[in-house]
Short mmCIF file of C-alpha atoms in Angstrom, two decimals:
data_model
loop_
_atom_site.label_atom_id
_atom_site.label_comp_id
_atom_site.label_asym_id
_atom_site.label_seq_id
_atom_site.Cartn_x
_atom_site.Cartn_y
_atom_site.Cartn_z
CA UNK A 17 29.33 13.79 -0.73
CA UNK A 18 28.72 11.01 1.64
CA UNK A 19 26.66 11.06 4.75
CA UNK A 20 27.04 8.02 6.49
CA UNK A 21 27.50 5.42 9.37
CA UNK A 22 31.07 3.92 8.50
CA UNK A 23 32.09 1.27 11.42
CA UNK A 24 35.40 1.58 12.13
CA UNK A 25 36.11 -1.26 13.41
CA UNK A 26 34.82 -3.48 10.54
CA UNK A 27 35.40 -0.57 7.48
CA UNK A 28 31.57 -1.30 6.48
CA UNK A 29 28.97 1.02 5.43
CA UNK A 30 25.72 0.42 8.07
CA UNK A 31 23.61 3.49 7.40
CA UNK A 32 23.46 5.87 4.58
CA UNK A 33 21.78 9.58 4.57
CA UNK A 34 20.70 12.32 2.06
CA UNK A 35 22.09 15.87 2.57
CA UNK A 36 19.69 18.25 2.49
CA UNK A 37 18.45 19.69 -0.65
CA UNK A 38 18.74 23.55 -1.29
CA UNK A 39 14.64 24.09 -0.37
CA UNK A 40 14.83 22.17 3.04
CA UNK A 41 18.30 24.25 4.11
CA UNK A 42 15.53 27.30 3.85
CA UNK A 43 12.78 26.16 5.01
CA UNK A 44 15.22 25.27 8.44
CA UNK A 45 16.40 28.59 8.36
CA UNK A 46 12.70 29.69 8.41
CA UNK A 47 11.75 27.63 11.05
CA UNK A 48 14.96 28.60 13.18
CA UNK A 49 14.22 32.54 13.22
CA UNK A 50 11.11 31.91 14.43
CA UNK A 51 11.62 29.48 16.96
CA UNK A 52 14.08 32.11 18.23
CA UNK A 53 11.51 34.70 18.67
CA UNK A 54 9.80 32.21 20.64
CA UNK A 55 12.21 30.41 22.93
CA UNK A 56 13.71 33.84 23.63
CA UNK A 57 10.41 34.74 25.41
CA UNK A 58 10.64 31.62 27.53
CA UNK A 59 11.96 32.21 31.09
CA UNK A 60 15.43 31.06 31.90
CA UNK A 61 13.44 28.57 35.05
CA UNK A 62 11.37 27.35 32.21
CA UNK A 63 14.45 26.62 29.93
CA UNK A 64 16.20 25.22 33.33
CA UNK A 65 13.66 22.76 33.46
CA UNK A 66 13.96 21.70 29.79
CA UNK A 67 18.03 21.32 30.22
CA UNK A 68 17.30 19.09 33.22
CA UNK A 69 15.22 16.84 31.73
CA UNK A 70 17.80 16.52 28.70
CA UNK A 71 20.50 15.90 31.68
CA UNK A 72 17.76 12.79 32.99
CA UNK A 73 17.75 11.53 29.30
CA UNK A 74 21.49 11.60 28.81
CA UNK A 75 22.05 9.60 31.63
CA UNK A 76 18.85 7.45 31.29
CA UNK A 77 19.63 6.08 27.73
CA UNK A 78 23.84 6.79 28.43
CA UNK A 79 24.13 2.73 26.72
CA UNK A 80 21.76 3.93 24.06
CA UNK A 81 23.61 6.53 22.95
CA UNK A 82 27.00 5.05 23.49
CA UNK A 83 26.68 2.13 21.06
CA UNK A 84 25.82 4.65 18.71
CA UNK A 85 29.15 6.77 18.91
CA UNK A 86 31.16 3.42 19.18
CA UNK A 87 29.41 2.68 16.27
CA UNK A 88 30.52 5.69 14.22
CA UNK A 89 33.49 6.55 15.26
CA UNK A 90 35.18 3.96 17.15
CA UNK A 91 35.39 5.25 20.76
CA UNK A 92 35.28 2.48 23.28
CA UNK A 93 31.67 1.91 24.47
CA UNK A 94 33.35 2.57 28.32
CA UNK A 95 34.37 6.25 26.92
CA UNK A 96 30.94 7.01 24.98
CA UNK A 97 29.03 5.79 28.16
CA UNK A 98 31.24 8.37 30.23
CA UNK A 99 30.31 11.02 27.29
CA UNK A 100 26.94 10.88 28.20
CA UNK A 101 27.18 11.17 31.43
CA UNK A 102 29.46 13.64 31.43
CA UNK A 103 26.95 15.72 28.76
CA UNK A 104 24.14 15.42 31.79
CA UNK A 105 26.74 16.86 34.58
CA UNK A 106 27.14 19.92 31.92
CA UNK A 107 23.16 20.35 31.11
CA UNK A 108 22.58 20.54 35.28
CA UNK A 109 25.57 22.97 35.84
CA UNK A 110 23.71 24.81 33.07
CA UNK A 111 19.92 24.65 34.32
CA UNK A 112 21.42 25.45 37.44
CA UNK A 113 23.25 28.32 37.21
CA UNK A 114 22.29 29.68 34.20
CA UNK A 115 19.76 32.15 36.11
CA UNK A 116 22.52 33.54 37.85
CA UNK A 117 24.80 34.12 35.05
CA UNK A 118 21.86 36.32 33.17
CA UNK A 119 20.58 37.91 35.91
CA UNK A 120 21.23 42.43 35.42
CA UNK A 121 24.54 43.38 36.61
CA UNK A 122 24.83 46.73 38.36
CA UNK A 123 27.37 49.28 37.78
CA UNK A 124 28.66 51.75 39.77
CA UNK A 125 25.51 54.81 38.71
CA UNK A 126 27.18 57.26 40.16
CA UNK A 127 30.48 57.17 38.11
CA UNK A 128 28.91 57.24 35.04
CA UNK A 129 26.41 60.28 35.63
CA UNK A 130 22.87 57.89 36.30
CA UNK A 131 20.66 57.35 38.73
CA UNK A 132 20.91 53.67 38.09
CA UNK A 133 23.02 51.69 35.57
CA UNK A 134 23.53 47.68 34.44
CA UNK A 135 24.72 45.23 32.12
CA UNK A 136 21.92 43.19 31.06
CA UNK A 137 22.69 39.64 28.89
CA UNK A 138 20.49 39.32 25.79
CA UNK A 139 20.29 36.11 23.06
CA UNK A 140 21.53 36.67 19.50
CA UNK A 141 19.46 34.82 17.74
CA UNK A 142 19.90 31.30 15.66
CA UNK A 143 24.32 30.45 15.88
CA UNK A 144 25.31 27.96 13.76
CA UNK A 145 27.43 25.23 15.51
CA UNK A 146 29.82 23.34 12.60
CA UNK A 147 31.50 20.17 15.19
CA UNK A 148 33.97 17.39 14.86
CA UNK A 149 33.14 13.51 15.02
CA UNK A 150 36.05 12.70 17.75
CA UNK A 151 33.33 13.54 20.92
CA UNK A 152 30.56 13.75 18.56
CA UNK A 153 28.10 14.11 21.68
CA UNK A 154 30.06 16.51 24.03
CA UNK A 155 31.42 18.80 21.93
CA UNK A 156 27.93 19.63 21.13
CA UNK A 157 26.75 19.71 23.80
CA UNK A 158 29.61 22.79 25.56
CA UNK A 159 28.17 25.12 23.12
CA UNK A 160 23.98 23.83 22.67
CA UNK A 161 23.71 23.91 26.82
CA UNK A 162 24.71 27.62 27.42
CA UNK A 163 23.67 28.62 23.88
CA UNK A 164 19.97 27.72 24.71
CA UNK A 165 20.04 28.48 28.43
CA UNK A 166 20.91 32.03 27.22
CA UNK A 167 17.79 32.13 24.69
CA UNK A 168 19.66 31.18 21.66
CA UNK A 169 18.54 28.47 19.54
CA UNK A 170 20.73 25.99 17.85
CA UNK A 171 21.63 24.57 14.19
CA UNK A 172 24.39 21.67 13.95
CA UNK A 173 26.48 20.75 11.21
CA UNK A 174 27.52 17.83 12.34
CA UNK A 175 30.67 16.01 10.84
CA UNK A 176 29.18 13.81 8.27
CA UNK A 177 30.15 10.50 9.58
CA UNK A 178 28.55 10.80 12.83
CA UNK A 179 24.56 11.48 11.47
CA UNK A 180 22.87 9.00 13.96
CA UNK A 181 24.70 11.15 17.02
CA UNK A 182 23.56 14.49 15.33
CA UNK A 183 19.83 13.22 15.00
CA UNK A 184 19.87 11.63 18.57
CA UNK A 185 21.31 15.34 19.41
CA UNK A 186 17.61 16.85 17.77
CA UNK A 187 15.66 14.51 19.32
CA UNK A 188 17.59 15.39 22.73
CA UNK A 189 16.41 18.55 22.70
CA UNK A 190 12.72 17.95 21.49
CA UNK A 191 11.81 15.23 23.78
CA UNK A 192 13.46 17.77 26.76
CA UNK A 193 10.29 19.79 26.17
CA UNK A 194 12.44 23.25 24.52
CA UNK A 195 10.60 25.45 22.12
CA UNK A 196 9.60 23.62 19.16
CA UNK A 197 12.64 23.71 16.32
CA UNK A 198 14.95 25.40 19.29
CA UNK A 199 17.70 23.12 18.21
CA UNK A 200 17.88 21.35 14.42
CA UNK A 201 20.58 19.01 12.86
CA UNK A 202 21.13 19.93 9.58
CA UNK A 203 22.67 16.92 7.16
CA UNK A 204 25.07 18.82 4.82
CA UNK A 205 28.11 19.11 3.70
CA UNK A 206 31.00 20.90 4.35
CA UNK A 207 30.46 23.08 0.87
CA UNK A 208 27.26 24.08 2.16
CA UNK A 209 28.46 25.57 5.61
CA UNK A 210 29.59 29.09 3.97
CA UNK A 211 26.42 29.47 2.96
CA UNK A 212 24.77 29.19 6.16
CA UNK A 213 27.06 31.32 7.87
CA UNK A 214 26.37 33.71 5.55
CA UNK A 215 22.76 34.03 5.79
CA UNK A 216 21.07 36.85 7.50
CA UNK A 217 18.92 34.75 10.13
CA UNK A 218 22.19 33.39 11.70
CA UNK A 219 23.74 35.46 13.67
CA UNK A 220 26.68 33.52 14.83
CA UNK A 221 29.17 30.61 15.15
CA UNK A 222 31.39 28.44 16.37
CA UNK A 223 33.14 25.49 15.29
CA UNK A 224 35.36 22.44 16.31
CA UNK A 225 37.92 21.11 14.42
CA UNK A 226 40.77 21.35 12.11
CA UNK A 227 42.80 24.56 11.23
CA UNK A 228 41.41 25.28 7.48
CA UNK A 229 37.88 24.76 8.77
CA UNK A 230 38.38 27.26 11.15
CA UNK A 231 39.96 29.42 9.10
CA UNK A 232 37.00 29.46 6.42
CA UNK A 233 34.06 29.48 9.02
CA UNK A 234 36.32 32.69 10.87
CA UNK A 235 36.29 34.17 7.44
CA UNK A 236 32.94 34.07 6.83
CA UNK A 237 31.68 35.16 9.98
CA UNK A 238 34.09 37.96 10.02
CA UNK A 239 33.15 39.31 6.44
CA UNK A 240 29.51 39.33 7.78
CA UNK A 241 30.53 41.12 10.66
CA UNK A 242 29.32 38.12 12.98
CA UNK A 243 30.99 36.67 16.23
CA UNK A 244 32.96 33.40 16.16
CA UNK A 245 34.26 31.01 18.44
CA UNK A 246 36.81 28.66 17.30
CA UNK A 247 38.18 26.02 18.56
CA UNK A 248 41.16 24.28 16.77
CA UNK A 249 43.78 21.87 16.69
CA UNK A 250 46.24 21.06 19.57
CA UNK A 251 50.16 19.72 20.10
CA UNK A 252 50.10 19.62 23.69
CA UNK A 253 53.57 19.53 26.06
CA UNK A 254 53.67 17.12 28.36
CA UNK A 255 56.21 18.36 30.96
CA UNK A 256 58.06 16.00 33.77
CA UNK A 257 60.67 17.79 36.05
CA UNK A 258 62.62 15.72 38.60
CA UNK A 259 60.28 16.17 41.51
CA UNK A 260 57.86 14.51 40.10
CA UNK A 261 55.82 11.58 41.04
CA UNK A 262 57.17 9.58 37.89
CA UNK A 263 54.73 6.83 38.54
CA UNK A 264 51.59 8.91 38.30
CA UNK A 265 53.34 11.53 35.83
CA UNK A 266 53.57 7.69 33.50
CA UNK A 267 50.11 6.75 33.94
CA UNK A 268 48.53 9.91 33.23
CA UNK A 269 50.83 10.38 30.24
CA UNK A 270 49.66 7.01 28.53
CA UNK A 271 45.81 7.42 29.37
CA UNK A 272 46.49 11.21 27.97
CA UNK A 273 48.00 9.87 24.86
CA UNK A 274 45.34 7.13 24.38
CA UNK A 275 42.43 8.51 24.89
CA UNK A 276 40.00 8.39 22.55
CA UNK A 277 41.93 6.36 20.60
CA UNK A 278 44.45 9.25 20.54
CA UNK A 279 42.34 11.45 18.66
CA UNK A 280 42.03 14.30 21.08
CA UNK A 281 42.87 17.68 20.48
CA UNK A 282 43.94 18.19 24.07
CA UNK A 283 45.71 14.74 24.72
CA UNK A 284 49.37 15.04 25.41
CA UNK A 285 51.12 14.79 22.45
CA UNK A 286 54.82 15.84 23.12
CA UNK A 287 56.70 14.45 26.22
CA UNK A 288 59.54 16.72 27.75
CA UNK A 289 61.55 15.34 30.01
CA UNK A 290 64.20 17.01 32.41
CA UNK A 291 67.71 14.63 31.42
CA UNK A 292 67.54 14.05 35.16
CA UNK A 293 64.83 11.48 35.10
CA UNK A 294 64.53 11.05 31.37
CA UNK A 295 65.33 7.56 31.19
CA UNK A 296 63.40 5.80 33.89
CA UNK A 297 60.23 7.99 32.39
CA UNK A 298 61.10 6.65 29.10
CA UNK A 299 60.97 3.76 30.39
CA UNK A 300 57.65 3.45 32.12
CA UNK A 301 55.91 5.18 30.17
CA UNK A 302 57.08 3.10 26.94
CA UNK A 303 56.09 0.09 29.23
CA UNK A 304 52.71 1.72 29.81
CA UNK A 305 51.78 2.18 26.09
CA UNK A 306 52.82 -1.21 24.74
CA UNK A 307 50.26 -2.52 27.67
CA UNK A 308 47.20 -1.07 26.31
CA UNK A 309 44.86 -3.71 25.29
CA UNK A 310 43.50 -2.58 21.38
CA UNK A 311 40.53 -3.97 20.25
CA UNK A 312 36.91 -4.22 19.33
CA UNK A 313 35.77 -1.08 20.83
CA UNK A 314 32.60 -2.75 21.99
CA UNK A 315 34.21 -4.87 24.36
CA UNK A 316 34.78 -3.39 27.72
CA UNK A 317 38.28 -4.60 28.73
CA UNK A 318 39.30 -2.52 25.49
CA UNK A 319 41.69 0.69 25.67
CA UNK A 320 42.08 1.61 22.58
CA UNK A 321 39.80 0.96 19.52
CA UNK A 322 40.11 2.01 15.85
CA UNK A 323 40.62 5.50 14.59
CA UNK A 324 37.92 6.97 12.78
CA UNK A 325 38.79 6.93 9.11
CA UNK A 326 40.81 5.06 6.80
CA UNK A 327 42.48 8.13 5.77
CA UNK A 328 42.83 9.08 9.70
CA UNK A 329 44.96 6.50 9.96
CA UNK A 330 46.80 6.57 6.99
CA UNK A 331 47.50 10.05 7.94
CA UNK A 332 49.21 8.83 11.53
CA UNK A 333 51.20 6.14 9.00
CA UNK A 334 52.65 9.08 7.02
CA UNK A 335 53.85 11.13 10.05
CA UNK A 336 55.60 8.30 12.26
CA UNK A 337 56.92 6.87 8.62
CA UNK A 338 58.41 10.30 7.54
CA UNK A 339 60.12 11.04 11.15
CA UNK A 340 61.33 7.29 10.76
CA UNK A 341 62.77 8.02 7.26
CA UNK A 342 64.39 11.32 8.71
CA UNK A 343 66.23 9.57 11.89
CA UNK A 344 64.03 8.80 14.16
CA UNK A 345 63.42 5.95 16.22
CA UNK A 346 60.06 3.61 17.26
CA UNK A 347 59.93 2.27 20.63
CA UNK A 348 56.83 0.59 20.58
CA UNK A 349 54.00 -0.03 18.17
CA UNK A 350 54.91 2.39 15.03
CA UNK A 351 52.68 -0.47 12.65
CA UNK A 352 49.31 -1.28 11.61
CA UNK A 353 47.50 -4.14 13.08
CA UNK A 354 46.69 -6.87 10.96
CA UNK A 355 42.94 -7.10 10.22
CA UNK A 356 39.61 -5.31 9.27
CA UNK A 357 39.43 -2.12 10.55
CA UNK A 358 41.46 1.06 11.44
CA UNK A 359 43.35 0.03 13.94
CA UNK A 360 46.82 1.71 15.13
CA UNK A 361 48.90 0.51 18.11
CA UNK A 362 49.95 2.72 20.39
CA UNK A 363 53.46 4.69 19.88
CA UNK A 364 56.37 5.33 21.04
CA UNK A 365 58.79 7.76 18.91
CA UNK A 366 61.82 9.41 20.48
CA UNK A 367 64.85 11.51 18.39
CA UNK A 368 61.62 14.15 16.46
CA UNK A 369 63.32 17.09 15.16
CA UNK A 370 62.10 20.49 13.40
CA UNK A 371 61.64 19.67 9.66
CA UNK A 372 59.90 16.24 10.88
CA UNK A 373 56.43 16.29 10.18
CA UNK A 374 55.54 15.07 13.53
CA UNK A 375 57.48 18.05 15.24
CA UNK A 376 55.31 20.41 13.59
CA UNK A 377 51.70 18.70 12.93
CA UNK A 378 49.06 17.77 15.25
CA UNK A 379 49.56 13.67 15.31
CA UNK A 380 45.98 12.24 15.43
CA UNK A 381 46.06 9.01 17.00
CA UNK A 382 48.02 7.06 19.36
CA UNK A 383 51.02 8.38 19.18
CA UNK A 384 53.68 10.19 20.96
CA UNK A 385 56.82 12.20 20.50
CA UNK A 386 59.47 12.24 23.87
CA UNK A 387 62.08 14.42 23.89
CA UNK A 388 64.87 15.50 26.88
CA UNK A 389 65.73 19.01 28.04
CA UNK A 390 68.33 20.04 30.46
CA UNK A 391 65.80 22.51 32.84
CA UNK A 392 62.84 24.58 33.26
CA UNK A 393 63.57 27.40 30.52
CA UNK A 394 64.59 24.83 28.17
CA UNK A 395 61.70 22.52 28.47
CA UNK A 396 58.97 26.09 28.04
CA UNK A 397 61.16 27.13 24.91
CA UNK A 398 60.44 23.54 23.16
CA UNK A 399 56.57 23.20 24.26
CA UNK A 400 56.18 26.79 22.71
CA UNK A 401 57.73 25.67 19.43
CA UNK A 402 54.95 25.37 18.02
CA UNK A 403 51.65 27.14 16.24
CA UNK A 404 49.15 25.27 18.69
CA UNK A 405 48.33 26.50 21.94
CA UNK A 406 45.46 24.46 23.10
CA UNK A 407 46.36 22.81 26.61
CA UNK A 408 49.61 21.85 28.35
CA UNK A 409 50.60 19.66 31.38
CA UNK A 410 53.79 20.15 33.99
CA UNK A 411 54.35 17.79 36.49
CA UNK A 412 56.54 19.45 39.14
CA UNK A 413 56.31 19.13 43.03
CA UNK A 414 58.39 22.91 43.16
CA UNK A 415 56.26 25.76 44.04
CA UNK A 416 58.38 28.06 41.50
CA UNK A 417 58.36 25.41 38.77
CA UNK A 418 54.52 25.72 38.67
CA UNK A 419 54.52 29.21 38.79
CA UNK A 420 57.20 29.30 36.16
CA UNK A 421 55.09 26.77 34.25
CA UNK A 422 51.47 28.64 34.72
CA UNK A 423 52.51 31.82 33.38
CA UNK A 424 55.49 31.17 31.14
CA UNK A 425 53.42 27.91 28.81
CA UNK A 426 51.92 29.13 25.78
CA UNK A 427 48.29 28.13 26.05
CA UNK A 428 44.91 28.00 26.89
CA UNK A 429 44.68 26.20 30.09
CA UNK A 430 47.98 24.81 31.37
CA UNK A 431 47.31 21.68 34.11
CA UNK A 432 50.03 20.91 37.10
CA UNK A 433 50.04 17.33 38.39
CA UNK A 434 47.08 16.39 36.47
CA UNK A 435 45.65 15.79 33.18
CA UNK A 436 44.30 18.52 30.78
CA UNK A 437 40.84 17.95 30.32
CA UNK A 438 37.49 20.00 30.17
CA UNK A 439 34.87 21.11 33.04
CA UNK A 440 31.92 22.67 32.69
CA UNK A 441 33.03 25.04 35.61
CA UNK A 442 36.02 25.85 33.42
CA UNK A 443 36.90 28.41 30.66
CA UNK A 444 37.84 25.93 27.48
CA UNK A 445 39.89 27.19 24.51
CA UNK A 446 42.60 28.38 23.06
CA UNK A 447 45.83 30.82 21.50
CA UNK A 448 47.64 31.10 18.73
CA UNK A 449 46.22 28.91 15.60
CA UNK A 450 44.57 26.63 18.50
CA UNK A 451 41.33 29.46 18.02
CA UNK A 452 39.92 32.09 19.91
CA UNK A 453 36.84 32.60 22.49
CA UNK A 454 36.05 30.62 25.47
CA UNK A 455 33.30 27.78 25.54
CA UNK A 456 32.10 26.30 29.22
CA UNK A 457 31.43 28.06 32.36
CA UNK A 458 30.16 31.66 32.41
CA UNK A 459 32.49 33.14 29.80
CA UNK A 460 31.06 29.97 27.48
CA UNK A 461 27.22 31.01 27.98
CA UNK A 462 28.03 35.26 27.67
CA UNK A 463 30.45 33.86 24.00
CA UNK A 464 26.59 34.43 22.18
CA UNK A 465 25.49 37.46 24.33
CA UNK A 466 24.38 40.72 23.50
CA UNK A 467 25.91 42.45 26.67
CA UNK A 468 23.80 45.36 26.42
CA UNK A 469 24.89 48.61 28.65
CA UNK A 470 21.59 49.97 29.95
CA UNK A 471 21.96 54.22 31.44
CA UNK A 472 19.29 55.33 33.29
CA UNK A 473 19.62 59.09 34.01
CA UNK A 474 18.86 61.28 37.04
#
């Protein structure tokens, strides 16, 4: 089992680290229980504090950090600087508001027979976090903000090629001023997460990333009676009805589909387009994605750097080259650049189909899937053909469109005239196999809550 810094860009090895060994797993787990039964003590002003001085870091060392994620997993350094910053706007809304989210919530006494009754919001204890390498610092950082403002502490299983971010993600926390061992990065592997879920000092967890991960840290929890949260893979619709603005409906579509180097669970993925303006989206928005400039991801005038992993992008190959095979046709990129590194253009594919791979699988990396649909019903029934039900977009100017759209789309947040992406004021997550629970806003800092009914009698 490898734990390592792999460039992308390049396909060389620059740092290499030991998982830990059997003894030092414990002796975390140790120190984790009782840092709990300290930092729960702390009051939520003092853990306010701490969060806000993690927010001053992020944004303080934002180039820091960034060169480390381009570094790892090939983001451009433009996105990973945005990463952090967007990491400190989460950590304020947190220190801020966090107070207000755990304060006692009365009930109505006299329904329930009491003199006084309330709701009051209690930590769990230590929740195991188990998170993807694609926003190695973010991702994180949605569940370790509300999980410690609540009086949880944190343990990360990071993906294994991102260990720099993971220890940067420690230190984060530590130099903040938190409760000693509040949150720990633990180098393992993905054999040894069972184990940890199944130990008696966590009491929870939640995980990022692909569907059989999920599945087996869901399992695990759910055998040892422990709450989850889940969040999964995504093949998000991408809806354009004739009232759109096609120009801005274009644009948003390609920096959708590109982002992060198209490995985003909620980047648009599949394009459906009314017949009426099919062609002059096709069009643009083919136009669009050919223009993206890919390239070192270091360099700032970059849009799109290399996916993460050889076998990431040998993955993306096999998809576009089996809907090829089966009919289908390229209309831009579709290729691998020449070169070191992972590099894959971005693409174009039109004429997908069910028994295609790509009609069915999440496609990780720049590339996406247009199809045309004669209306409204039409359009829903294709962007619910599917198991995923992260995010979805519809770009309509028709007030009964949207409200068709809003209710009728199969998913977790559905966006109108704008791109799907996440907010710390926000719910985030998912139906069907996209997961289950909510990270961000309130719901995101109660998903590790013991929401304890308190009765006070006459």
């Amino acid at each position: 089992m490898s734990i390592a810094t792999t460039n992308p860009a390049t396909g060389k090895v620059e740092r290499t680290f030991d998982a830990l060994t059997e003894k030092e797993i414990e002796d975390r787990l140790d120190r984790a229980a009782a840092a709990f039964a300290r930092h729960r003590a702390t009051l939520v002003a003092e853990r306010a504090a701490c969060m806000n001085a993690a927010a001053g870091i992020l944004d303080d060392e934002a180039g820091r950090i960034a060169a480390v994620m381009t570094t790892e997993m090939g983001k451009t350094v433009t996105a990973a600087r945005a990463e952090a910053h967007k990491c400190a706007r989460a950590c304020r809304y947190y220190a801020e508001r966090a107070g207000e989210m755990l304060a006692d919530r009365p009930v109505d006494a006299g329904a329930v027979d009491a003199e006084r009754a309330w709701l009051r919001y209690l930590p769990l204890g230590p929740v195991l976090a188990v998170m993807p390498w694609n926003f190695p610092l973010w991702q994180v950082i949605r569940f370790a903000a509300p999980a410690l403002m609540a009086g949880n502490v944190g343990l990360l299983k990071h993906a294994s090629n991102v260990p720099q971010t993971a220890l940067f993600l420690e230190e984060l926390f530590a130099r903040a001023g938190f409760t000693e061992d509040a949150f720990q990065t633990l180098l393992i592997g993905s054999g040894q997460v069972e184990r940890v879920v199944r130990d008696p000092r966590v009491r929870a967890a939640t995980l990022t990333g692909s569907e059989p991960a999920g599945r087996a840290v869901g399992a695990a929890a759910s055998s040892e009676v422990k709450p989850s949260v889940l969040e999964l893979g995504g093949s998000d619709p991408f809806v354009v009805m004739p009232s759109a603005d096609l120009d801005r409906a274009a644009e948003v579509a390609a920096t959708s589909r590109c982002l992060n180097n198209g490995q985003s669970c909620i980047s648009a993925k599949r394009f459906i387009v009314h017949a009426g303006v099919y062609d002059d989206f096709e069009r643009r928005f083919t136009d669009l994605m050919r223009s993206r400039r890919v390239g070192d991801p270091m360099d700032e005038s970059t849009d799109v750097g290399p996916l993460a992993s050889e076998q990431g992008r040998a993955d993306v190959e096999e998809q576009v080259a089996d809907a090829v095979e089966a009919g289908a046709t390229v209309l831009c990129g579709g290729e691998r650049l020449p070169g070191p590194g992972w590099y894959y253009p971005p693409t174009v594919v039109t004429g997908v189909r069910p028994g295609m791979r790509m009609y069915h699988e999440e496609v990780f990396g720049p590339v996406a899937s247009l199809f045309r649909v004669g209306g409204v019903e039409e359009a829903i029934e294709l962007a619910n053909d599917t198991s995923f039900g992260l995010g979805a977009n519809a770009w309509t100017e028709d007030p009964a469109e949207r409200e068709r759209f809003a209710t009728g789309l199969e998913a977790g947040q559905v966006f109108i005239n704008g791109m799907v992406t996440s907010y710390p004021e926000l719910p985030f997550g998912g139906v069907k196999h996209s997961g289950y629970g909510r990270e961000l806003a309130e719901l995101g800092l109660h998903a590790f809550c013991n929401v304890k009914t308190v009765w006070v009698g006459a």
